[in-house]
């Protein structure tokens, strides 16, 4: 083998081991701080970022006009029940709760990408619709980058699907 090939193999090994050490030590989490954005107020006047690195879940007149959003289904449970079920769903998805308000039924989470640990903020709020029904308001956004490559949309749609599944009325036998 030539010296160049041996040198390149050592270089790849050193860079790989260095990245693994930084990645799995939690150092990337401190190198890429998530910050602490303001708690959003879901309303038609809500200010959205100019870059396409966010996604909304809205219901009723709670959100501004935006291309990057989906309408929330109406869940057959009260807003308080929906709020209590959200944490069941987001824990296996890897979200870490950083804020919880049981009065306003608002939950804030931070998610991190698997490899490079880029943080994304997710704000979720259960809101009543009618008698025993509710909707989810959600705002998922990336902290870094101008595009999220569909991650925020996929996350919120997965969350909606799982909430729909666990709040579906059980069929009577």
Tab-separated table of N, CA and C in Angstrom, residues 2-172:
chain	number	residue	atom	x	y	z
A	2	UNK	N	0.394	2.211	-0.660
A	2	UNK	CA	1.176	3.442	-0.701
A	2	UNK	C	0.987	4.231	0.591
A	3	UNK	N	1.904	5.100	0.840
A	3	UNK	CA	1.826	5.928	2.046
A	3	UNK	C	0.586	6.822	2.025
A	4	UNK	N	0.212	7.262	0.855
A	4	UNK	CA	-0.957	8.136	0.722
A	4	UNK	C	-2.229	7.408	1.174
A	5	UNK	N	-2.395	6.173	0.767
A	5	UNK	CA	-3.582	5.399	1.141
A	5	UNK	C	-3.608	5.179	2.653
A	6	UNK	N	-2.459	4.841	3.230
A	6	UNK	CA	-2.378	4.626	4.675
A	6	UNK	C	-2.692	5.925	5.416
A	7	UNK	N	-2.156	7.026	4.945
A	7	UNK	CA	-2.428	8.326	5.554
A	7	UNK	C	-3.916	8.666	5.473
A	8	UNK	N	-4.545	8.406	4.340
A	8	UNK	CA	-5.976	8.697	4.172
A	8	UNK	C	-6.814	7.818	5.094
A	9	UNK	N	-6.429	6.552	5.245
A	9	UNK	CA	-7.159	5.653	6.143
A	9	UNK	C	-7.073	6.151	7.589
A	10	UNK	N	-5.896	6.593	8.007
A	10	UNK	CA	-5.728	7.141	9.355
A	10	UNK	C	-6.547	8.418	9.526
A	11	UNK	N	-6.548	9.248	8.523
A	11	UNK	CA	-7.298	10.503	8.578
A	11	UNK	C	-8.799	10.219	8.723
A	12	UNK	N	-9.312	9.294	7.934
A	12	UNK	CA	-10.728	8.930	8.018
A	12	UNK	C	-11.040	8.354	9.393
A	13	UNK	N	-10.172	7.509	9.906
A	13	UNK	CA	-10.382	6.910	11.227
A	13	UNK	C	-10.398	7.975	12.315
A	14	UNK	N	-9.468	8.911	12.282
A	14	UNK	CA	-9.391	9.962	13.297
A	14	UNK	C	-10.625	10.860	13.229
A	15	UNK	N	-10.997	11.265	12.021
A	15	UNK	CA	-12.179	12.129	11.865
A	15	UNK	C	-13.428	11.379	12.310
A	16	UNK	N	-13.560	10.126	11.936
A	16	UNK	CA	-14.725	9.331	12.320
A	16	UNK	C	-14.831	9.150	13.821
A	17	UNK	N	-13.720	8.812	14.457
A	17	UNK	CA	-13.739	8.635	15.914
A	17	UNK	C	-13.989	9.953	16.643
A	18	UNK	N	-13.450	11.038	16.117
A	18	UNK	CA	-13.691	12.354	16.721
A	18	UNK	C	-15.174	12.706	16.631
A	19	UNK	N	-15.772	12.510	15.452
A	19	UNK	CA	-17.201	12.803	15.297
A	19	UNK	C	-18.031	11.929	16.229
A	20	UNK	N	-17.716	10.639	16.296
A	20	UNK	CA	-18.471	9.738	17.170
A	20	UNK	C	-18.366	10.195	18.624
A	21	UNK	N	-17.173	10.584	19.046
A	21	UNK	CA	-17.005	11.065	20.417
A	21	UNK	C	-17.813	12.312	20.699
A	22	UNK	N	-17.811	13.249	19.772
A	22	UNK	CA	-18.568	14.494	19.936
A	22	UNK	C	-20.058	14.208	19.877
A	23	UNK	N	-20.473	13.377	18.941
A	23	UNK	CA	-21.898	13.088	18.739
A	23	UNK	C	-22.501	12.382	19.950
A	24	UNK	N	-21.851	11.351	20.436
A	24	UNK	CA	-22.442	10.530	21.483
A	24	UNK	C	-22.139	11.017	22.897
A	25	UNK	N	-21.325	12.031	23.029
A	25	UNK	CA	-21.046	12.583	24.355
A	25	UNK	C	-22.076	13.636	24.753
A	26	UNK	N	-22.912	14.071	23.814
A	26	UNK	CA	-23.861	15.142	24.093
A	26	UNK	C	-23.277	16.518	23.814
A	27	UNK	N	-22.032	16.544	23.358
A	27	UNK	CA	-21.374	17.816	23.089
A	27	UNK	C	-22.070	18.585	21.961
A	28	UNK	N	-22.607	17.863	20.957
A	28	UNK	CA	-23.310	18.558	19.862
A	28	UNK	C	-24.524	19.316	20.373
A	29	UNK	N	-25.197	18.769	21.387
A	29	UNK	CA	-26.364	19.465	21.937
A	29	UNK	C	-25.971	20.818	22.519
A	30	UNK	N	-24.802	20.889	23.155
A	30	UNK	CA	-24.372	22.168	23.716
A	30	UNK	C	-23.741	23.066	22.657
A	31	UNK	N	-23.216	22.473	21.589
A	31	UNK	CA	-22.644	23.278	20.510
A	31	UNK	C	-23.739	23.899	19.634
A	32	UNK	N	-24.910	23.263	19.597
A	32	UNK	CA	-26.041	23.758	18.820
A	32	UNK	C	-27.187	24.067	19.775
A	33	UNK	N	-27.110	25.188	20.506
A	33	UNK	CA	-28.154	25.484	21.483
A	33	UNK	C	-29.493	25.749	20.799
A	34	UNK	N	-30.555	25.322	21.461
A	34	UNK	CA	-31.895	25.494	20.906
A	34	UNK	C	-32.438	26.890	21.159
A	35	UNK	N	-31.862	27.624	22.121
A	35	UNK	CA	-32.403	28.940	22.458
A	35	UNK	C	-33.720	28.766	23.199
A	36	UNK	N	-34.491	29.809	23.257
A	36	UNK	CA	-35.804	29.748	23.899
A	36	UNK	C	-36.713	30.768	23.224
A	37	UNK	N	-37.406	30.357	22.158
A	37	UNK	CA	-38.288	31.314	21.475
A	37	UNK	C	-39.500	31.661	22.338
A	38	UNK	N	-40.142	32.740	21.981
A	38	UNK	CA	-41.344	33.157	22.700
A	38	UNK	C	-42.436	32.110	22.529
A	39	UNK	N	-43.313	32.034	23.508
A	39	UNK	CA	-44.477	31.150	23.408
A	39	UNK	C	-45.413	31.777	22.374
A	40	UNK	N	-45.752	31.045	21.310
A	40	UNK	CA	-46.603	31.645	20.279
A	40	UNK	C	-48.053	31.773	20.739
A	41	UNK	N	-48.694	32.769	20.230
A	41	UNK	CA	-50.132	32.945	20.441
A	41	UNK	C	-50.782	32.579	19.118
A	42	UNK	N	-51.518	31.480	19.111
A	42	UNK	CA	-52.152	31.016	17.881
A	42	UNK	C	-53.288	31.967	17.528
A	43	UNK	N	-53.094	32.741	16.463
A	43	UNK	CA	-54.103	33.704	16.021
A	43	UNK	C	-53.834	34.054	14.565
A	44	UNK	N	-54.797	34.683	13.889
A	44	UNK	CA	-54.567	35.099	12.504
A	44	UNK	C	-53.424	36.102	12.362
A	45	UNK	N	-53.058	36.794	13.464
A	45	UNK	CA	-51.970	37.779	13.424
A	45	UNK	C	-50.613	37.163	13.760
A	46	UNK	N	-50.563	35.876	13.949
A	46	UNK	CA	-49.322	35.185	14.308
A	46	UNK	C	-48.252	35.459	13.254
A	47	UNK	N	-47.060	35.836	13.711
A	47	UNK	CA	-45.962	36.145	12.796
A	47	UNK	C	-45.207	34.850	12.477
A	48	UNK	N	-45.057	34.573	11.195
A	48	UNK	CA	-44.376	33.360	10.745
A	48	UNK	C	-43.045	33.714	10.108
A	49	UNK	N	-42.082	32.793	10.136
A	49	UNK	CA	-40.791	33.073	9.509
A	49	UNK	C	-40.903	33.161	7.992
A	50	UNK	N	-39.973	33.873	7.381
A	50	UNK	CA	-39.971	34.016	5.923
A	50	UNK	C	-39.474	32.747	5.238
A	51	UNK	N	-38.549	32.025	5.888
A	51	UNK	CA	-38.027	30.817	5.269
A	51	UNK	C	-38.966	29.630	5.526
A	52	UNK	N	-38.952	28.659	4.606
A	52	UNK	CA	-39.870	27.514	4.732
A	52	UNK	C	-39.355	26.437	5.689
A	53	UNK	N	-39.080	26.803	6.935
A	53	UNK	CA	-38.577	25.828	7.896
A	53	UNK	C	-39.547	25.648	9.068
A	54	UNK	N	-40.846	25.716	8.779
A	54	UNK	CA	-41.866	25.565	9.811
A	54	UNK	C	-43.070	24.836	9.224
A	55	UNK	N	-43.976	24.422	10.098
A	55	UNK	CA	-45.250	23.847	9.664
A	55	UNK	C	-46.269	24.087	10.769
A	56	UNK	N	-47.518	24.312	10.376
A	56	UNK	CA	-48.603	24.603	11.315
A	56	UNK	C	-49.701	23.547	11.248
A	57	UNK	N	-50.337	23.312	12.375
A	57	UNK	CA	-51.596	22.579	12.450
A	57	UNK	C	-52.569	23.564	13.054
A	58	UNK	N	-53.658	23.824	12.351
A	58	UNK	CA	-54.600	24.849	12.805
A	58	UNK	C	-56.025	24.329	12.784
A	59	UNK	N	-56.857	25.014	13.513
A	59	UNK	CA	-58.278	24.732	13.506
A	59	UNK	C	-59.032	26.032	13.705
A	60	UNK	N	-60.164	26.155	13.068
A	60	UNK	CA	-60.960	27.373	13.205
A	60	UNK	C	-60.204	28.587	12.700
A	61	UNK	N	-60.317	29.686	13.410
A	61	UNK	CA	-59.629	30.928	13.051
A	61	UNK	C	-58.406	31.163	13.914
A	62	UNK	N	-57.682	30.121	14.241
A	62	UNK	CA	-56.568	30.251	15.169
A	62	UNK	C	-55.229	30.545	14.515
A	63	UNK	N	-55.122	30.484	13.210
A	63	UNK	CA	-53.814	30.661	12.577
A	63	UNK	C	-53.887	31.602	11.382
A	64	UNK	N	-52.752	32.173	11.026
A	64	UNK	CA	-52.705	33.060	9.864
A	64	UNK	C	-52.766	32.264	8.571
A	65	UNK	N	-53.056	32.947	7.470
A	65	UNK	CA	-53.003	32.244	6.185
A	65	UNK	C	-51.555	31.833	5.914
A	66	UNK	N	-51.357	30.587	5.574
A	66	UNK	CA	-50.010	30.081	5.289
A	66	UNK	C	-50.126	28.877	4.375
A	67	UNK	N	-49.139	28.702	3.537
A	67	UNK	CA	-49.116	27.550	2.636
A	67	UNK	C	-48.721	26.296	3.407
A	68	UNK	N	-47.843	26.455	4.382
A	68	UNK	CA	-47.290	25.311	5.115
A	68	UNK	C	-48.132	25.002	6.355
A	69	UNK	N	-49.358	24.538	6.118
A	69	UNK	CA	-50.200	24.172	7.252
A	69	UNK	C	-51.222	23.127	6.836
A	70	UNK	N	-51.786	22.463	7.840
A	70	UNK	CA	-52.839	21.487	7.639
A	70	UNK	C	-53.926	21.775	8.676
A	71	UNK	N	-55.163	21.502	8.304
A	71	UNK	CA	-56.287	21.708	9.215
A	71	UNK	C	-56.334	20.569	10.231
A	72	UNK	N	-56.514	20.924	11.480
A	72	UNK	CA	-56.609	19.909	12.524
A	72	UNK	C	-57.947	19.199	12.439
A	73	UNK	N	-57.941	17.878	12.593
A	73	UNK	CA	-59.239	17.193	12.702
A	73	UNK	C	-59.885	17.539	14.034
A	74	UNK	N	-61.161	17.277	14.144
A	74	UNK	CA	-61.856	17.454	15.419
A	74	UNK	C	-61.768	16.118	16.145
A	75	UNK	N	-61.204	16.144	17.345
A	75	UNK	CA	-61.031	14.932	18.137
A	75	UNK	C	-62.248	14.734	19.034
A	76	UNK	N	-62.698	13.492	19.207
A	76	UNK	CA	-63.913	13.223	19.998
A	76	UNK	C	-63.663	13.173	21.510
A	77	UNK	N	-62.789	14.040	21.993
A	77	UNK	CA	-62.490	14.132	23.426
A	77	UNK	C	-62.403	15.605	23.799
A	78	UNK	N	-62.494	15.877	25.079
A	78	UNK	CA	-62.381	17.266	25.532
A	78	UNK	C	-60.955	17.756	25.329
A	79	UNK	N	-60.777	19.062	25.380
A	79	UNK	CA	-59.443	19.645	25.202
A	79	UNK	C	-58.508	19.164	26.314
A	80	UNK	N	-59.007	19.044	27.535
A	80	UNK	CA	-58.172	18.566	28.648
A	80	UNK	C	-57.729	17.121	28.416
A	81	UNK	N	-58.628	16.288	27.908
A	81	UNK	CA	-58.261	14.895	27.615
A	81	UNK	C	-57.245	14.822	26.475
A	82	UNK	N	-57.438	15.645	25.452
A	82	UNK	CA	-56.486	15.666	24.339
A	82	UNK	C	-55.107	16.102	24.834
A	83	UNK	N	-55.072	17.125	25.671
A	83	UNK	CA	-53.820	17.612	26.232
A	83	UNK	C	-53.092	16.501	26.994
A	84	UNK	N	-53.833	15.737	27.772
A	84	UNK	CA	-53.198	14.668	28.558
A	84	UNK	C	-52.678	13.539	27.670
A	85	UNK	N	-53.234	13.365	26.489
A	85	UNK	CA	-52.806	12.296	25.583
A	85	UNK	C	-51.595	12.692	24.741
A	86	UNK	N	-51.336	13.978	24.599
A	86	UNK	CA	-50.241	14.439	23.735
A	86	UNK	C	-48.905	13.880	24.205
A	87	UNK	N	-48.631	13.948	25.493
A	87	UNK	CA	-47.343	13.467	25.999
A	87	UNK	C	-47.148	11.972	25.760
A	88	UNK	N	-48.231	11.204	25.786
A	88	UNK	CA	-48.144	9.777	25.472
A	88	UNK	C	-47.601	9.560	24.070
A	89	UNK	N	-48.003	10.427	23.176
A	89	UNK	CA	-47.639	10.267	21.768
A	89	UNK	C	-46.244	10.814	21.472
A	90	UNK	N	-45.884	11.955	22.060
A	90	UNK	CA	-44.603	12.587	21.700
A	90	UNK	C	-43.393	11.950	22.372
A	91	UNK	N	-43.575	11.306	23.507
A	91	UNK	CA	-42.418	10.688	24.186
A	91	UNK	C	-41.703	9.670	23.289
A	92	UNK	N	-42.421	8.720	22.664
A	92	UNK	CA	-41.719	7.773	21.787
A	92	UNK	C	-41.157	8.424	20.510
A	93	UNK	N	-41.648	9.607	20.165
A	93	UNK	CA	-41.140	10.308	18.979
A	93	UNK	C	-39.827	11.030	19.272
A	94	UNK	N	-39.424	11.096	20.543
A	94	UNK	CA	-38.151	11.716	20.899
A	94	UNK	C	-38.241	13.152	21.371
A	95	UNK	N	-39.450	13.658	21.595
A	95	UNK	CA	-39.591	15.035	22.069
A	95	UNK	C	-39.318	15.160	23.550
A	96	UNK	N	-38.662	16.248	23.929
A	96	UNK	CA	-38.384	16.530	25.337
A	96	UNK	C	-39.228	17.732	25.746
A	97	UNK	N	-40.092	17.541	26.728
A	97	UNK	CA	-40.972	18.620	27.192
A	97	UNK	C	-40.134	19.656	27.928
A	98	UNK	N	-40.256	20.922	27.502
A	98	UNK	CA	-39.534	22.011	28.161
A	98	UNK	C	-40.481	23.002	28.834
A	99	UNK	N	-41.779	22.923	28.510
A	99	UNK	CA	-42.771	23.832	29.088
A	99	UNK	C	-44.122	23.134	29.059
A	100	UNK	N	-44.867	23.243	30.159
A	100	UNK	CA	-46.203	22.649	30.238
A	100	UNK	C	-47.085	23.601	31.025
A	101	UNK	N	-48.232	23.966	30.463
A	101	UNK	CA	-49.180	24.824	31.164
A	101	UNK	C	-50.547	24.149	31.107
A	102	UNK	N	-50.969	23.603	32.238
A	102	UNK	CA	-52.244	22.903	32.303
A	102	UNK	C	-53.456	23.801	32.207
A	103	UNK	N	-53.286	25.094	32.466
A	103	UNK	CA	-54.418	26.022	32.370
A	103	UNK	C	-54.721	26.381	30.924
A	104	UNK	N	-53.677	26.690	30.161
A	104	UNK	CA	-53.879	27.053	28.752
A	104	UNK	C	-53.783	25.829	27.844
A	105	UNK	N	-53.481	24.665	28.417
A	105	UNK	CA	-53.339	23.402	27.682
A	105	UNK	C	-52.274	23.509	26.598
A	106	UNK	N	-51.161	24.132	26.973
A	106	UNK	CA	-50.045	24.378	26.045
A	106	UNK	C	-48.840	23.545	26.466
A	107	UNK	N	-48.208	22.937	25.480
A	107	UNK	CA	-47.037	22.105	25.714
A	107	UNK	C	-45.958	22.507	24.728
A	108	UNK	N	-44.719	22.652	25.211
A	108	UNK	CA	-43.594	22.975	24.329
A	108	UNK	C	-42.582	21.847	24.423
A	109	UNK	N	-42.064	21.450	23.263
A	109	UNK	CA	-41.078	20.380	23.203
A	109	UNK	C	-39.924	20.795	22.321
A	110	UNK	N	-38.794	20.148	22.545
A	110	UNK	CA	-37.676	20.303	21.636
A	110	UNK	C	-37.353	18.902	21.111
A	111	UNK	N	-37.205	18.824	19.799
A	111	UNK	CA	-36.789	17.601	19.121
A	111	UNK	C	-35.414	17.874	18.526
A	112	UNK	N	-34.591	16.857	18.428
A	112	UNK	CA	-33.270	17.011	17.808
A	112	UNK	C	-33.116	15.978	16.711
A	113	UNK	N	-32.460	16.401	15.610
A	113	UNK	CA	-32.235	15.478	14.494
A	113	UNK	C	-31.299	14.363	14.948
A	114	UNK	N	-31.447	13.174	14.369
A	114	UNK	CA	-30.706	12.010	14.863
A	114	UNK	C	-29.182	12.120	14.763
A	115	UNK	N	-28.647	12.607	13.673
A	115	UNK	CA	-27.196	12.560	13.496
A	115	UNK	C	-26.517	13.827	14.010
A	116	UNK	N	-26.881	14.970	13.476
A	116	UNK	CA	-26.187	16.211	13.825
A	116	UNK	C	-26.827	16.976	14.971
A	117	UNK	N	-27.963	16.489	15.490
A	117	UNK	CA	-28.600	17.035	16.690
A	117	UNK	C	-29.096	18.474	16.534
A	118	UNK	N	-29.550	18.845	15.316
A	118	UNK	CA	-30.135	20.168	15.117
A	118	UNK	C	-31.457	20.238	15.879
A	119	UNK	N	-31.702	21.318	16.640
A	119	UNK	CA	-32.940	21.412	17.420
A	119	UNK	C	-34.109	21.966	16.605
A	120	UNK	N	-35.296	21.455	16.893
A	120	UNK	CA	-36.562	21.966	16.356
A	120	UNK	C	-37.489	22.201	17.545
A	121	UNK	N	-38.169	23.349	17.555
A	121	UNK	CA	-39.150	23.649	18.590
A	121	UNK	C	-40.533	23.255	18.110
A	122	UNK	N	-41.325	22.682	19.003
A	122	UNK	CA	-42.708	22.313	18.697
A	122	UNK	C	-43.586	22.824	19.833
A	123	UNK	N	-44.555	23.665	19.481
A	123	UNK	CA	-45.553	24.142	20.438
A	123	UNK	C	-46.882	23.505	20.076
A	124	UNK	N	-47.541	22.924	21.066
A	124	UNK	CA	-48.825	22.249	20.869
A	124	UNK	C	-49.815	22.779	21.885
A	125	UNK	N	-51.050	23.012	21.423
A	125	UNK	CA	-52.084	23.497	22.323
A	125	UNK	C	-53.399	22.823	21.972
A	126	UNK	N	-54.064	22.266	22.976
A	126	UNK	CA	-55.389	21.682	22.786
A	126	UNK	C	-56.408	22.785	22.993
A	127	UNK	N	-57.379	22.852	22.098
A	127	UNK	CA	-58.391	23.898	22.195
A	127	UNK	C	-59.785	23.290	22.025
A	128	UNK	N	-60.759	23.711	22.849
A	128	UNK	CA	-62.106	23.143	22.736
A	128	UNK	C	-62.801	23.606	21.462
A	129	UNK	N	-63.668	22.741	20.937
A	129	UNK	CA	-64.469	23.096	19.765
A	129	UNK	C	-65.922	23.206	20.199
A	130	UNK	N	-66.504	22.102	20.587
A	130	UNK	CA	-67.871	22.073	21.097
A	130	UNK	C	-67.910	21.141	22.295
A	131	UNK	N	-69.099	20.706	22.634
A	131	UNK	CA	-69.293	19.922	23.850
A	131	UNK	C	-68.120	19.020	24.186
A	132	UNK	N	-67.910	17.938	23.780
A	132	UNK	CA	-66.807	17.091	24.207
A	132	UNK	C	-65.842	16.863	23.055
A	133	UNK	N	-65.552	17.904	22.299
A	133	UNK	CA	-64.642	17.773	21.163
A	133	UNK	C	-63.562	18.849	21.249
A	134	UNK	N	-62.479	18.603	20.541
A	134	UNK	CA	-61.359	19.545	20.591
A	134	UNK	C	-60.540	19.462	19.318
A	135	UNK	N	-59.627	20.414	19.173
A	135	UNK	CA	-58.686	20.430	18.059
A	135	UNK	C	-57.299	20.694	18.613
A	136	UNK	N	-56.312	20.352	17.802
A	136	UNK	CA	-54.927	20.584	18.169
A	136	UNK	C	-54.389	21.751	17.359
A	137	UNK	N	-53.722	22.666	18.027
A	137	UNK	CA	-52.987	23.726	17.363
A	137	UNK	C	-51.517	23.379	17.510
A	138	UNK	N	-50.769	23.451	16.438
A	138	UNK	CA	-49.367	23.076	16.498
A	138	UNK	C	-48.499	23.960	15.635
A	139	UNK	N	-47.303	24.228	16.107
A	139	UNK	CA	-46.335	25.046	15.387
A	139	UNK	C	-44.965	24.398	15.578
A	140	UNK	N	-44.449	23.796	14.526
A	140	UNK	CA	-43.156	23.124	14.572
A	140	UNK	C	-42.205	23.904	13.678
A	141	UNK	N	-41.021	24.255	14.216
A	141	UNK	CA	-40.087	25.047	13.419
A	141	UNK	C	-38.646	24.681	13.765
A	142	UNK	N	-37.807	24.832	12.748
A	142	UNK	CA	-36.384	24.558	12.892
A	142	UNK	C	-35.690	25.791	13.446
A	143	UNK	N	-34.669	25.568	14.256
A	143	UNK	CA	-33.884	26.673	14.800
A	143	UNK	C	-32.827	27.095	13.787
A	144	UNK	N	-32.196	26.118	13.136
A	144	UNK	CA	-31.118	26.389	12.183
A	144	UNK	C	-31.549	26.000	10.778
A	145	UNK	N	-31.077	26.753	9.803
A	145	UNK	CA	-31.311	26.413	8.402
A	145	UNK	C	-32.485	27.146	7.802
A	146	UNK	N	-32.472	27.229	6.493
A	146	UNK	CA	-33.524	27.923	5.772
A	146	UNK	C	-34.613	26.972	5.295
A	147	UNK	N	-34.385	25.670	5.375
A	147	UNK	CA	-35.370	24.686	4.936
A	147	UNK	C	-35.331	23.521	5.918
A	148	UNK	N	-36.471	22.870	6.098
A	148	UNK	CA	-36.523	21.745	7.037
A	148	UNK	C	-36.656	20.404	6.331
A	149	UNK	N	-36.671	20.412	5.001
A	149	UNK	CA	-36.764	19.192	4.195
A	149	UNK	C	-37.991	18.355	4.555
A	150	UNK	N	-39.066	19.013	4.969
A	150	UNK	CA	-40.324	18.330	5.275
A	150	UNK	C	-40.395	17.691	6.647
A	151	UNK	N	-39.380	17.876	7.468
A	151	UNK	CA	-39.343	17.230	8.785
A	151	UNK	C	-40.467	17.721	9.688
A	152	UNK	N	-40.694	19.021	9.742
A	152	UNK	CA	-41.723	19.569	10.631
A	152	UNK	C	-43.118	19.124	10.194
A	153	UNK	N	-43.361	19.100	8.900
A	153	UNK	CA	-44.649	18.625	8.390
A	153	UNK	C	-44.860	17.155	8.751
A	154	UNK	N	-43.861	16.334	8.491
A	154	UNK	CA	-43.981	14.901	8.789
A	154	UNK	C	-44.219	14.665	10.276
A	155	UNK	N	-43.521	15.414	11.115
A	155	UNK	CA	-43.665	15.256	12.568
A	155	UNK	C	-45.093	15.578	13.010
A	156	UNK	N	-45.628	16.711	12.555
A	156	UNK	CA	-46.973	17.109	12.977
A	156	UNK	C	-48.041	16.189	12.399
A	157	UNK	N	-47.877	15.735	11.169
A	157	UNK	CA	-48.861	14.818	10.590
A	157	UNK	C	-48.827	13.461	11.286
A	158	UNK	N	-47.650	13.004	11.671
A	158	UNK	CA	-47.544	11.760	12.431
A	158	UNK	C	-48.224	11.909	13.784
A	159	UNK	N	-48.007	13.042	14.428
A	159	UNK	CA	-48.634	13.321	15.717
A	159	UNK	C	-50.156	13.323	15.590
A	160	UNK	N	-50.683	13.980	14.557
A	160	UNK	CA	-52.134	14.011	14.339
A	160	UNK	C	-52.683	12.610	14.129
A	161	UNK	N	-51.987	11.817	13.328
A	161	UNK	CA	-52.440	10.448	13.063
A	161	UNK	C	-52.472	9.607	14.330
A	162	UNK	N	-51.449	9.724	15.143
A	162	UNK	CA	-51.401	8.940	16.372
A	162	UNK	C	-52.443	9.414	17.384
A	163	UNK	N	-52.656	10.727	17.462
A	163	UNK	CA	-53.702	11.232	18.357
A	163	UNK	C	-55.091	10.785	17.886
A	164	UNK	N	-55.312	10.779	16.581
A	164	UNK	CA	-56.594	10.318	16.050
A	164	UNK	C	-56.820	8.850	16.410
A	165	UNK	N	-55.751	8.075	16.346
A	165	UNK	CA	-55.842	6.646	16.666
A	165	UNK	C	-56.196	6.415	18.141
A	166	UNK	N	-55.520	7.104	19.045
A	166	UNK	CA	-55.767	6.821	20.468
A	166	UNK	C	-56.999	7.522	21.042
A	167	UNK	N	-57.560	8.483	20.292
A	167	UNK	CA	-58.791	9.140	20.775
A	167	UNK	C	-60.036	8.617	20.063
A	168	UNK	N	-59.845	7.714	19.100
A	168	UNK	CA	-60.985	7.150	18.368
A	168	UNK	C	-61.858	6.387	19.344
A	169	UNK	N	-63.182	6.599	19.269
A	169	UNK	CA	-64.093	5.852	20.164
A	169	UNK	C	-63.985	4.353	19.882
A	170	UNK	N	-64.010	3.576	20.941
A	170	UNK	CA	-63.948	2.131	20.811
A	170	UNK	C	-65.288	1.606	20.315
A	171	UNK	N	-65.263	0.655	19.388
A	171	UNK	CA	-66.485	0.073	18.843
A	171	UNK	C	-67.131	-0.831	19.894
A	172	UNK	N	-68.439	-0.723	20.029
A	172	UNK	CA	-69.174	-1.564	20.982
A	172	UNK	C	-69.327	-2.965	20.414
